[in-house]
Coordinates of C-alpha atoms and ligand atoms in Angstrom, one line a residue:
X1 CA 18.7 6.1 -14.6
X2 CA 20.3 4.2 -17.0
X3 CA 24.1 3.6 -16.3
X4 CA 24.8 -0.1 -15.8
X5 CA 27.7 -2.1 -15.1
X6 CA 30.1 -3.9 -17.2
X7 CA 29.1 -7.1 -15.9
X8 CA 25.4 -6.7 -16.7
X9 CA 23.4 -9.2 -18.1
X10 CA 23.1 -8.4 -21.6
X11 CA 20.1 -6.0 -22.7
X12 CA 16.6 -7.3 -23.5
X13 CA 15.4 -6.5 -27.0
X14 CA 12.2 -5.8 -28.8
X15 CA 8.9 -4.3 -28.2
X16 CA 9.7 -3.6 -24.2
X17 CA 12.4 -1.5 -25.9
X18 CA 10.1 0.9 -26.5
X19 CA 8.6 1.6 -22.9
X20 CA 11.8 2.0 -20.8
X21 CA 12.1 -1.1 -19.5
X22 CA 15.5 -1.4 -21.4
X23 CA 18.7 -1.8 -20.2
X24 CA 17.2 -4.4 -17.1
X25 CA 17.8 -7.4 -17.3
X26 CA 14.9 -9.1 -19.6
X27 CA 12.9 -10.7 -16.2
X28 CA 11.7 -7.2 -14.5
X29 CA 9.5 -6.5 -17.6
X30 CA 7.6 -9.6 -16.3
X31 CA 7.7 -8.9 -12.8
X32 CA 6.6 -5.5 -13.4
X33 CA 3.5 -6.3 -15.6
X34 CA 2.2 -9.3 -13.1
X35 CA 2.4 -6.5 -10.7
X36 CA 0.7 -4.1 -12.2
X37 CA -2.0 -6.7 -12.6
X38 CA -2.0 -7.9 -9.2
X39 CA -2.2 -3.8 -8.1
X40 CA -4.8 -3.4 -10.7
X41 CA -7.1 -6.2 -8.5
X42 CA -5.8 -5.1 -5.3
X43 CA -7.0 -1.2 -6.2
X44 CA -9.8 -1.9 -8.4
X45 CA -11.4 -3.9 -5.3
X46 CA -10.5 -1.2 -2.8
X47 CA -11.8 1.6 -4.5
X48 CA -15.4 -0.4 -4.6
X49 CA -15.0 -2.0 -1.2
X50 CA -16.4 1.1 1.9
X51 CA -19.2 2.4 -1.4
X52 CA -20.5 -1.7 -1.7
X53 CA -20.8 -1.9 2.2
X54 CA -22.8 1.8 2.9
X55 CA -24.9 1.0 -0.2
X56 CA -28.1 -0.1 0.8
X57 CA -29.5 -3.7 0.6
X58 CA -32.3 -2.4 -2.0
X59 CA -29.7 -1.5 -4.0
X60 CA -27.1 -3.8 -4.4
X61 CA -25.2 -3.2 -1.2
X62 CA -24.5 -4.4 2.1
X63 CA -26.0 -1.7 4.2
X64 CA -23.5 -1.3 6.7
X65 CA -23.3 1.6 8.6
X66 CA -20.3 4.0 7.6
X67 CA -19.0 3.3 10.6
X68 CA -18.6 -0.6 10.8
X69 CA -17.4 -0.5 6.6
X70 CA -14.5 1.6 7.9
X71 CA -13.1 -0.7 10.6
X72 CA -14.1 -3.7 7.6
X73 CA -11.7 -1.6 5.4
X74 CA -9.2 -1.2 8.5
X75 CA -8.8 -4.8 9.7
X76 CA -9.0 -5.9 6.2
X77 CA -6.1 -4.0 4.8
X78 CA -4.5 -5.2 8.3
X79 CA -5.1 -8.5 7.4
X80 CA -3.3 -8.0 4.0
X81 CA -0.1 -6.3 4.9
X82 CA 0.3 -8.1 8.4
X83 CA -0.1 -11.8 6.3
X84 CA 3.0 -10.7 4.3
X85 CA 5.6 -11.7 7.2
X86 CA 4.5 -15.4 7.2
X87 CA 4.0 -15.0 3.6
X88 CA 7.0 -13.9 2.8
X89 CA 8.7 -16.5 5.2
X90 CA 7.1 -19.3 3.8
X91 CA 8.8 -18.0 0.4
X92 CA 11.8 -17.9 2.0
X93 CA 11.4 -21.3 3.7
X94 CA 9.4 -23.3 1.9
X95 CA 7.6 -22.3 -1.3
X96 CA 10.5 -20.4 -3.3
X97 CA 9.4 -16.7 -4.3
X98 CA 8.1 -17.7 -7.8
X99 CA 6.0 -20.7 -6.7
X100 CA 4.8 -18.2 -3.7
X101 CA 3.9 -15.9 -6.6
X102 CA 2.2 -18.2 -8.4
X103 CA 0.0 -19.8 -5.8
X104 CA -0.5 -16.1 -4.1
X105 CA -2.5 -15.2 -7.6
X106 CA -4.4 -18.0 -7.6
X107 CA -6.1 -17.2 -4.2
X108 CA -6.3 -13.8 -5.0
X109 CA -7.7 -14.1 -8.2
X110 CA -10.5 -16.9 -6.2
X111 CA -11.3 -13.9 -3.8
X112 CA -12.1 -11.5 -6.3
X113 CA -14.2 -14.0 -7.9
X114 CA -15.9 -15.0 -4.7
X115 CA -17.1 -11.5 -4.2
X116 CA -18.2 -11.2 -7.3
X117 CA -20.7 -14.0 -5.9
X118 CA -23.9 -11.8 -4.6
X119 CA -24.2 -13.1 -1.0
X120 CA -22.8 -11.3 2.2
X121 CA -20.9 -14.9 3.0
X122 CA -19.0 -14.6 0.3
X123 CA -18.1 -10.9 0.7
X124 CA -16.1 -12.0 4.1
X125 CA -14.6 -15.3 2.9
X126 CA -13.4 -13.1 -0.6
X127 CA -11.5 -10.6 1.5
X128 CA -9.9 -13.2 3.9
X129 CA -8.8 -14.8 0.1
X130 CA -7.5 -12.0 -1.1
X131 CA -5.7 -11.0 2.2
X132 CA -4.0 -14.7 2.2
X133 CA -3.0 -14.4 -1.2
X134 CA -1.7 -11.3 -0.9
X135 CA 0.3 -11.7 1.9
X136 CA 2.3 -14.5 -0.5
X137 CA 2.4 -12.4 -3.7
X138 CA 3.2 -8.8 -2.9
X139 CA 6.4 -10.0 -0.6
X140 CA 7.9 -12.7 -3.2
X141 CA 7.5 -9.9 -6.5
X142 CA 9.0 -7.1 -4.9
X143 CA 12.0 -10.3 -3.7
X144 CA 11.9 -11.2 -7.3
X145 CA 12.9 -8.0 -8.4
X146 CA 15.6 -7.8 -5.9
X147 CA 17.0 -10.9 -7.1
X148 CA 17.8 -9.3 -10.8
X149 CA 20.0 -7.6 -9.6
X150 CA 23.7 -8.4 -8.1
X151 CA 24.5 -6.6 -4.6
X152 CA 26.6 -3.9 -6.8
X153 CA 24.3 -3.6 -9.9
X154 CA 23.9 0.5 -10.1
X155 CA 21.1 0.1 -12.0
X156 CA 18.9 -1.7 -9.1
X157 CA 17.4 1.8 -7.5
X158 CA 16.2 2.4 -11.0
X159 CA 14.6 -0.8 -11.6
X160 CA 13.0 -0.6 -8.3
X161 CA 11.4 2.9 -9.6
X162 CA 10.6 1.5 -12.5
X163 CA 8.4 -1.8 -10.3
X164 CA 6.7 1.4 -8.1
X165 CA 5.6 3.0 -11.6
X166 CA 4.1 -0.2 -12.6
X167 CA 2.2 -0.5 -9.3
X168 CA 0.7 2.8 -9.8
X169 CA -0.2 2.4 -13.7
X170 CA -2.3 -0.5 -12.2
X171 CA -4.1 1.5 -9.4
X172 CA -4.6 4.2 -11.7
X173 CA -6.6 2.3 -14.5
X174 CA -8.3 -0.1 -11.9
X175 CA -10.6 2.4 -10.2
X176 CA -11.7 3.7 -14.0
X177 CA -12.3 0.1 -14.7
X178 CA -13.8 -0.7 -11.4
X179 CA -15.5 2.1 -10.9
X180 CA -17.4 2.1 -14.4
X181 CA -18.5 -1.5 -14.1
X182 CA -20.2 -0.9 -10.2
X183 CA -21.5 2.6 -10.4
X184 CA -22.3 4.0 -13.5
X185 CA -26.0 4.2 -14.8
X186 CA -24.8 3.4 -18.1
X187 CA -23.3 -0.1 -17.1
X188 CA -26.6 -0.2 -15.2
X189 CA -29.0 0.3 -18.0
X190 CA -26.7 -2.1 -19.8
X191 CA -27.3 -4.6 -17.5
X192 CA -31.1 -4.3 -17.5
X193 CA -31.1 -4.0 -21.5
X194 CA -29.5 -7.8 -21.5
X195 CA -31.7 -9.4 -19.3
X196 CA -29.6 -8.9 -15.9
X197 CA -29.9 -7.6 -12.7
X198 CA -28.5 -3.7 -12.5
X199 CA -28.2 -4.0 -8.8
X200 CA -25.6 -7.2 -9.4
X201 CA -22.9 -4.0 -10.8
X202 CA -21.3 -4.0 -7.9
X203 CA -20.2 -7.9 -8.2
X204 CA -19.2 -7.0 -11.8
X205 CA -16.7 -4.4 -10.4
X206 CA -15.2 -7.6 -8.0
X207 CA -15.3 -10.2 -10.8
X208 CA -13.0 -7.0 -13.3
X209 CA -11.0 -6.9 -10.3
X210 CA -10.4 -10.8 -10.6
X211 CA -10.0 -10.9 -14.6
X212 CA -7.4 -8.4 -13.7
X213 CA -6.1 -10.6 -11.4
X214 CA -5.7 -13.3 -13.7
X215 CA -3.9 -11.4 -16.5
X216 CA -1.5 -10.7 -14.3
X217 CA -0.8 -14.4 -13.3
X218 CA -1.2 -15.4 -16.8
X219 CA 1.8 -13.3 -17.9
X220 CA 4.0 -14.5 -15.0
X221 CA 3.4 -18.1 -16.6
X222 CA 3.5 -17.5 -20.0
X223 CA 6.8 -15.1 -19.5
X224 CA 8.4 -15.3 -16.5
X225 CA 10.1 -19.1 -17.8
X226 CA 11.3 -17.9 -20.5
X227 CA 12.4 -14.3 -19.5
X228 CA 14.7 -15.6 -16.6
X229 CA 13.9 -14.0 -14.1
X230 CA 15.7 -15.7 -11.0
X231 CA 14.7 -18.0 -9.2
X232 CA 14.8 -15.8 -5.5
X233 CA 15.7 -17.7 -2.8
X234 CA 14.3 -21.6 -3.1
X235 CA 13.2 -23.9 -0.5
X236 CA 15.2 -24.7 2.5
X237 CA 13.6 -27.6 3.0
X238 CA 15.6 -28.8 0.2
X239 CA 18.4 -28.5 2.5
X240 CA 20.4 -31.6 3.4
X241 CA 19.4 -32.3 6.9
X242 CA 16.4 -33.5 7.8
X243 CA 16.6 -31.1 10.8
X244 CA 17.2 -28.1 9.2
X245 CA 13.7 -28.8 7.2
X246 CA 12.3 -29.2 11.0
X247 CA 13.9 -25.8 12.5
X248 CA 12.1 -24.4 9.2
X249 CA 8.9 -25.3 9.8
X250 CA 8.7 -25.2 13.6
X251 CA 9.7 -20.8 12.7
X252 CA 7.4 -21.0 10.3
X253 CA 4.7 -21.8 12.0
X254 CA 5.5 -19.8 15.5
X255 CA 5.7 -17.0 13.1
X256 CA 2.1 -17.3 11.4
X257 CA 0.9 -18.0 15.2
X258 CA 1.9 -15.0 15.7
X259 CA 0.9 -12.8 13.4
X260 CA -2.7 -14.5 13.8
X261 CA -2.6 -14.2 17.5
X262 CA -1.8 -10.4 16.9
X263 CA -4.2 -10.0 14.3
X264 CA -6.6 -11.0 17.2
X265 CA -5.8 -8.3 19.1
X266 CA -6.0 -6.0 16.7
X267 CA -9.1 -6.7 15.7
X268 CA -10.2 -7.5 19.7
X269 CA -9.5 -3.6 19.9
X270 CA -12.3 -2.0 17.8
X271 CA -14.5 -4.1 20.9
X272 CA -16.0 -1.4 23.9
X273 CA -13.9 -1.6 26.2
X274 CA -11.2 -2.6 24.4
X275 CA -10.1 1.0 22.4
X276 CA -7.3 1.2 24.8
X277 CA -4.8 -1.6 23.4
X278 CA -5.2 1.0 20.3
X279 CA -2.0 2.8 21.6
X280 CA -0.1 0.4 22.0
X281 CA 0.3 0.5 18.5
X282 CA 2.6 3.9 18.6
X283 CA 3.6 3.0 22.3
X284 CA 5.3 0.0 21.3
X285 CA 7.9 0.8 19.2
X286 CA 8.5 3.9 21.0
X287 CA 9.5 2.1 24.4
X288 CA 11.8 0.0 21.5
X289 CA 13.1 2.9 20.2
X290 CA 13.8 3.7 23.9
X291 CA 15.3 0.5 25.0
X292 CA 17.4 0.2 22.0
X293 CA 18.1 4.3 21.4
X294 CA 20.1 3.8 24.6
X295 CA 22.4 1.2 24.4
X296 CA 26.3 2.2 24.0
X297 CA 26.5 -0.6 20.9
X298 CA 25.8 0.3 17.2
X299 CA 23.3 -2.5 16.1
X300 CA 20.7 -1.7 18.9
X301 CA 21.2 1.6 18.2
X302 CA 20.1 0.8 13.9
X303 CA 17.4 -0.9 15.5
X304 CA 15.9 2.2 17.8
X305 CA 16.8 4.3 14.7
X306 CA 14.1 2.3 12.8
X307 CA 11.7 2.5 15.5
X308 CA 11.5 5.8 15.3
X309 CA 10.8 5.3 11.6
X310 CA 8.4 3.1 12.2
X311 CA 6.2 5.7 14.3
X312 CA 6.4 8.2 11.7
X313 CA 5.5 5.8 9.2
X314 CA 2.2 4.5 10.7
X315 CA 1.1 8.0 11.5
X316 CA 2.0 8.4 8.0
X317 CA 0.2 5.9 6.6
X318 CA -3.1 6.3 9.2
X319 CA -3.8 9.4 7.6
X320 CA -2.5 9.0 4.2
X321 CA -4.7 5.2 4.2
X322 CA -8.0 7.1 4.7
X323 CA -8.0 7.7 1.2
X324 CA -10.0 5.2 0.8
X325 CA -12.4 5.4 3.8
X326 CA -13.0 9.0 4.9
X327 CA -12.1 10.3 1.4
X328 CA -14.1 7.7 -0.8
X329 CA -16.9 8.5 1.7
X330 CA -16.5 12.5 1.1
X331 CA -16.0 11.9 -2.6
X332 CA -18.8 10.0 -2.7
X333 CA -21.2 12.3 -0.9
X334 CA -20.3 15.1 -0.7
X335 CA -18.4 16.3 -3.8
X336 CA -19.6 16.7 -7.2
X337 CA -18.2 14.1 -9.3
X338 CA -18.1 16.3 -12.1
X339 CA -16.1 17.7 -14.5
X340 CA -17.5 20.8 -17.1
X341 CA -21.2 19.1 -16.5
X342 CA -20.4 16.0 -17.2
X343 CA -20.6 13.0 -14.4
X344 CA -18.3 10.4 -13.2
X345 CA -18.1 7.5 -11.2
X346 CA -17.2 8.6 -7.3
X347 CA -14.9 6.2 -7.7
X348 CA -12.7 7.7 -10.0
X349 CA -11.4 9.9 -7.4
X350 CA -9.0 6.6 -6.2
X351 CA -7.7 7.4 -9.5
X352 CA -5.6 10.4 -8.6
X353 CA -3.1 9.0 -5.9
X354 CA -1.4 7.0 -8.7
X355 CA -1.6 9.6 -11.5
X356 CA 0.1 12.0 -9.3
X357 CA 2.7 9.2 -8.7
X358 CA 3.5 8.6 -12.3
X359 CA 3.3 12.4 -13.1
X360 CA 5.5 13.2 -9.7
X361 CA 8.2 10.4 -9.5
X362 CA 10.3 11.3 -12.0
X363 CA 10.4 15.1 -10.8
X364 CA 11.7 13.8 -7.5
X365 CA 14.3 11.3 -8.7
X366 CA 15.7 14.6 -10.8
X367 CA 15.8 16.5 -7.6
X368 CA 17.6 14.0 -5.9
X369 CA 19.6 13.3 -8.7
X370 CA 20.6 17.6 -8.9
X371 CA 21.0 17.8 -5.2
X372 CA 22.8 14.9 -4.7
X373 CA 25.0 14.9 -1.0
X374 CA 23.2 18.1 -0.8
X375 CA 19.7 16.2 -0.1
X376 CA 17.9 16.3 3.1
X377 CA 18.6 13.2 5.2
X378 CA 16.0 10.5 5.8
X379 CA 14.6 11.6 9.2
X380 CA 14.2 15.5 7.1
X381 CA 12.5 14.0 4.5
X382 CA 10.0 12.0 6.7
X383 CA 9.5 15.3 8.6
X384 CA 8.7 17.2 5.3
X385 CA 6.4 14.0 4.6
X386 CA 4.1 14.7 7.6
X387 CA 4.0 18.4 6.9
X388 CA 2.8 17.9 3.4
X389 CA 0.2 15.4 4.9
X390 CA -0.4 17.6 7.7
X391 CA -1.1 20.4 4.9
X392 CA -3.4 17.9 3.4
X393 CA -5.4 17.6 6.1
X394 CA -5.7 21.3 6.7
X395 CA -6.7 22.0 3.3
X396 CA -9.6 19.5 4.3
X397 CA -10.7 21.9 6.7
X398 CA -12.2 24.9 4.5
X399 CA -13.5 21.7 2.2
X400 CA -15.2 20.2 5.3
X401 CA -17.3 23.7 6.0
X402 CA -17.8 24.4 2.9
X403 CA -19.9 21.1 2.6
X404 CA -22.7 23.0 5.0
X405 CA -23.8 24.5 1.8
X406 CA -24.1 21.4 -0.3
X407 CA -21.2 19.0 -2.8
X408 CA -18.3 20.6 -3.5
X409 CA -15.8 21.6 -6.2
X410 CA -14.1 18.4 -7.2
X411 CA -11.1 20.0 -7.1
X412 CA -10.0 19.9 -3.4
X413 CA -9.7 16.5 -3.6
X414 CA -7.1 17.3 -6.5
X415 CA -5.0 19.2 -4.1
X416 CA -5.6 16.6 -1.5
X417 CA -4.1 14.3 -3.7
X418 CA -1.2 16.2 -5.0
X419 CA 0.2 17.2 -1.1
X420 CA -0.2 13.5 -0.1
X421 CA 1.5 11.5 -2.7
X422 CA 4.4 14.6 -2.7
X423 CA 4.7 13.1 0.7
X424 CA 4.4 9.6 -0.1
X425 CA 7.2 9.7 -2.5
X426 CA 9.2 11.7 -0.3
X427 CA 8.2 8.9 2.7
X428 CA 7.4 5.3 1.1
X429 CA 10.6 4.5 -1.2
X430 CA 12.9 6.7 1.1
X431 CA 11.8 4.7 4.2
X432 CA 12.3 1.2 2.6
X433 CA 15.8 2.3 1.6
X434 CA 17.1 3.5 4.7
X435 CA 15.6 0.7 6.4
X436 CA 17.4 -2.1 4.0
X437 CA 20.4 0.4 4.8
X438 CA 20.2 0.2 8.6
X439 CA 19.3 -3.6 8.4
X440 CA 22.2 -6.4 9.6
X441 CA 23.1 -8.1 6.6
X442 CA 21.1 -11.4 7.8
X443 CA 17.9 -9.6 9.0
X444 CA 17.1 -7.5 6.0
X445 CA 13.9 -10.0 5.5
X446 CA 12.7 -9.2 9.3
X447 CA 12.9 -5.3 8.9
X448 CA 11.1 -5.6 5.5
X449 CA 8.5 -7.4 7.1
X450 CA 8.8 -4.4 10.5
X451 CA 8.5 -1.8 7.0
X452 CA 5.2 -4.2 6.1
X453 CA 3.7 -3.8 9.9
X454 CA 4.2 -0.3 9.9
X455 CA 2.6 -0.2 6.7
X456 CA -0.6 -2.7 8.6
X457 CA -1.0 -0.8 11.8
X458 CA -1.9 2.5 9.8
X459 CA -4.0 1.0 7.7
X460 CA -5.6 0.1 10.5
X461 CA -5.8 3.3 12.5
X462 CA -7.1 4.8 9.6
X463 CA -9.6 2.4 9.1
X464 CA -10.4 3.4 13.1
X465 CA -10.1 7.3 12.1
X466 CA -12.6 6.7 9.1
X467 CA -15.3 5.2 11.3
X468 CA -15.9 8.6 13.2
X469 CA -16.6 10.2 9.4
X470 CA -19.9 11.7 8.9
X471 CA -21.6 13.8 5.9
X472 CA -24.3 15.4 8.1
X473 CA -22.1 17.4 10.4
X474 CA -19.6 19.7 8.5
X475 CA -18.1 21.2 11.6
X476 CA -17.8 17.7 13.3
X477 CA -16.1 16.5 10.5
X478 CA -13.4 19.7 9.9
X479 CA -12.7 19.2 13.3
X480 CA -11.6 15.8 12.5
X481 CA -9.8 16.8 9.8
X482 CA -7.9 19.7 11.8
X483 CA -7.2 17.6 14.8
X484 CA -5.5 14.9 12.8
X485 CA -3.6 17.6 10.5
X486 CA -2.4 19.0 14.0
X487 CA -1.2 15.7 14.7
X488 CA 0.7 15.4 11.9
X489 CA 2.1 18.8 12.0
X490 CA 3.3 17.8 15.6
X491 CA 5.1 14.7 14.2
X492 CA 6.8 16.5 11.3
X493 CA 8.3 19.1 14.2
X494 CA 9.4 16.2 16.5
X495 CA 11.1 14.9 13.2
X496 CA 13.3 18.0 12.3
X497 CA 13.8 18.4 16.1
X498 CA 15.0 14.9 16.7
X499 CA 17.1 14.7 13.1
X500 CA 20.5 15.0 15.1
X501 CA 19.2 12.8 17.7
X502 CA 18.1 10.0 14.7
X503 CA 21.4 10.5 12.5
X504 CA 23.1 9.6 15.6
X505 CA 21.8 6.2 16.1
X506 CA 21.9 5.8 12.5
X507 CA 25.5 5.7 12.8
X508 CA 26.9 6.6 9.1
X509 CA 23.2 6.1 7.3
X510 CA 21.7 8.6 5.4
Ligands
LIG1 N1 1.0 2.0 -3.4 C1 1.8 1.1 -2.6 C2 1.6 -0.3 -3.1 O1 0.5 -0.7 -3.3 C3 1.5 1.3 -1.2 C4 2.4 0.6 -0.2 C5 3.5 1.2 0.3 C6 2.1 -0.7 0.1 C7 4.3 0.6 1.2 C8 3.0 -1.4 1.1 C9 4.0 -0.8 1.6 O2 2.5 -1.0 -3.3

């Protein structure tokens, strides 16, 4: 973890000494503690959003239908991940990562606020905030933290591990935060003991998100300056020719026109009649991977190589993503949110995808450390991903019956949670690699964004998957989880099948 190079910056000293972020150059402690911040918001806010919507009017909520909150959750976390290519271009282009950063947690931080603002107007316009903002912020960090390091600085892997652990400290404390604040009947009677509305909780929750938010953009201020982190790539438009600045803007705006216009669609999908252009999510890239599997030249070749990432990721990810749809919804009615008698916020359950991640990282960096050229390839590891999701899903399937008799042990969530974050951390940081790895050196910016859309698209199918989820009919809804964990199980076989197949095109990537 720790071996750096001779020409390293030197090491930053003092109290970050103590917490591992030694021996990195003195600007990722900054960048990982505005993250975890911004994560905290992002995950606080998430783990509230699909409960606010089903609760009813009289009490606080929205009274949505489960069904319309889950394609709310699907098109919103769409929204978020899809805005990251023109965020992250106009980084690129125009803004400079750090003043993308900066600007990207101000609107978020105005979006949690806004929802914290009891009025269903504001709900919308607070998501659409937070999705803008986040679409600048969460690309330019994760550049910022690239830029630390120099293109043969050993010790960038680690520092990226280091950013993931951050992100996951924040989604772990948010929900307990979050989750408190909106649903527990001591925050409630707190409320009504000062004077305030008890049904106003929810907003509460929002406005922590937001405070959360701004911690995070207050320690990139205060810190960032002074800690030296670089400056990632700056404007072009501060390039010498006039016409350079034009080319800039003219892609820069083709390129948000584009993502809007397929947003559109997207969301044009969830309309009757519609459902259809849902596969073209999957069929896409797969004629891609097609096209380019074929060609006789290398590049193409990368490029149908990642297609066939791609797939696996957003089946990965429209499963995995129902965490907090179906999942929130079954931990919230029907599991006992309990432990030896004593009762917690449903909410908490968002807790354990990030706990597992701190507890389970390290154990698979060790394992790839021991096994070194031994490891399984990419395209192995993404089929061992599915399984452990399909696995997941199956596990779901006893839960989902049992349910006929009344809340369950909270417990098969816990082993939910374990099998899908073994496969996330066997998936997430192992897909981003190989896909900077099969990436021309000029495009490594475009397939990050490709990694992003993957990332989008499931989102959104699992936002789709989520609004078929119901808590009256137990055998309906094993059947939905066994279908889907036979889907998954198909997709892990077609990944160990097609493993030479996908090595091939990789041509010399692991
Ligand atoms: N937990 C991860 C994060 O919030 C999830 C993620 C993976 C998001 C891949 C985007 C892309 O960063």
């Amino acid at each position: 973890m720790r071996e750096r190079t001779d020409s390293a910056p030197p090491r930053a000293r003092g109290w970050l000494t103590d917490i591992g972020l030694a021996g990195h150059p003195p600007g990722l402690s900054v960048l990982f503690f505005a993250e975890l911040w911004e994560r905290f918001s992002y995950y606080g806010m998430r783990a509230l959003l699909v409960l606010f919507m089903i609760t009813p009017v009289a009490e606080g909520g929205l009274g949505r239908s489960a069904a319309e909150a889950a394609l709310v959750y699907g098109n919103y976390a769409m929204a978020v991940y899809l805005l990251a290519i023109p965020g992250g271009l106009a980084a690129d282009t125009l803004l400079g990562a750090r003043r993308a950063v900066l600007i990207g947690g101000a609107v978020i931080a105005a979006g949690h606020f806004t929802l914290a603002i009891a009025d269903p107007a504001a709900f919308y316009l607070g998501l659409a905030l937070v999705a803008l903002g986040t679409g600048l912020f969460k690309p330019s960090i994760s550049a910022l933290v690239g830029a630390l390091y120099g293109p043969q600085d050993t010790r960038r892997d680690a520092g990226f591990s280091l950013f993931y652990m951050g992100i996951n400290i924040g989604g772990f404390l948010a929900p307990l935060v979050t989750g408190f604040l909106a649903q527990s009947p001591a925050m409630k009677g707190w409320l009504a003991a000062q004077g305030l509305d008890p049904l106003q909780s929810w907003h509460w929750g929002f406005a922590a998100a937001g405070a959360g938010m701004v911690i995070g953009l207050a320690i990139f201020i205060m810190f960032d300056k002074a800690r030296g982190s670089a400056e990632g790539p700056v404007s072009m438009l501060a390039k010498p020719t006039a016409e350079a600045a034009r080319q800039t803007l003219v892609t820069l705006f083709l390129a948000t026109l584009g993502t809007l216009g397929l947003m559109g669609l997207i969301v044009l999908s969830d309309r009757p009649g519609f459902e259809p252009l849902r596969w073209a999510y999957v069929l896409v890239p797969a004629a891609v991977a097609v096209w380019f599997g074929v060609s006789p030249k290398e590049e193409p070749r990368r490029y149908g190589a990642m297609a066939i990432l791609l797939i696996g990721s957003i089946l990965f990810w429209a499963i995995f993503e129902q965490a907090g749809v179906t999942i929130a919804l079954f931990a919230d009615q029907l599991t006992r949110s309990e432990v030896g008698g004593w009762a917690f916020p449903s909410a908490w359950f968002q807790s354990l995808n990030p706990l597992f991640v701190i507890l389970l990282a390290p154990v698979f960096a060790a394992l790839w450390m021991r096994l070194g050229d031994r490891q399984p390839s990419s395209p192995v590891k993404f089929g061992l991903a599915l399984a452990l999701l399909a696995l997941s899903f199956l596990l779901m399937v006893p839960a989902a019956l049992l349910t006929a008799e009344g809340r369950i042990s909270p417990l098969w969530l816990v082993g939910l949670f374990f099998l899908q974050t073994s496969g996330e951390l066997l998936l997430s940081p192992v897909g981003l690699s190989t896909m900077t790895q099969l990436a021309p050196r000029r495009a490594v910016g475009f397939v990050l964004g490709i990694w992003f859309l993957g990332f989008a698209l499931g989102s959104k199918l699992a936002g789709v998957l989520g609004s078929t989820f119901t808590a009256t009919d137990a055998e309906a809804l094993a059947w939905s989880f066994a279908w889907q964990a036979g889907v998954a199980a198909l997709a892990a076989l077609a990944f160990f099948a097609l493993t030479p197949s996908i090595k091939r095109l990789m041509g010399g990537v692991r």
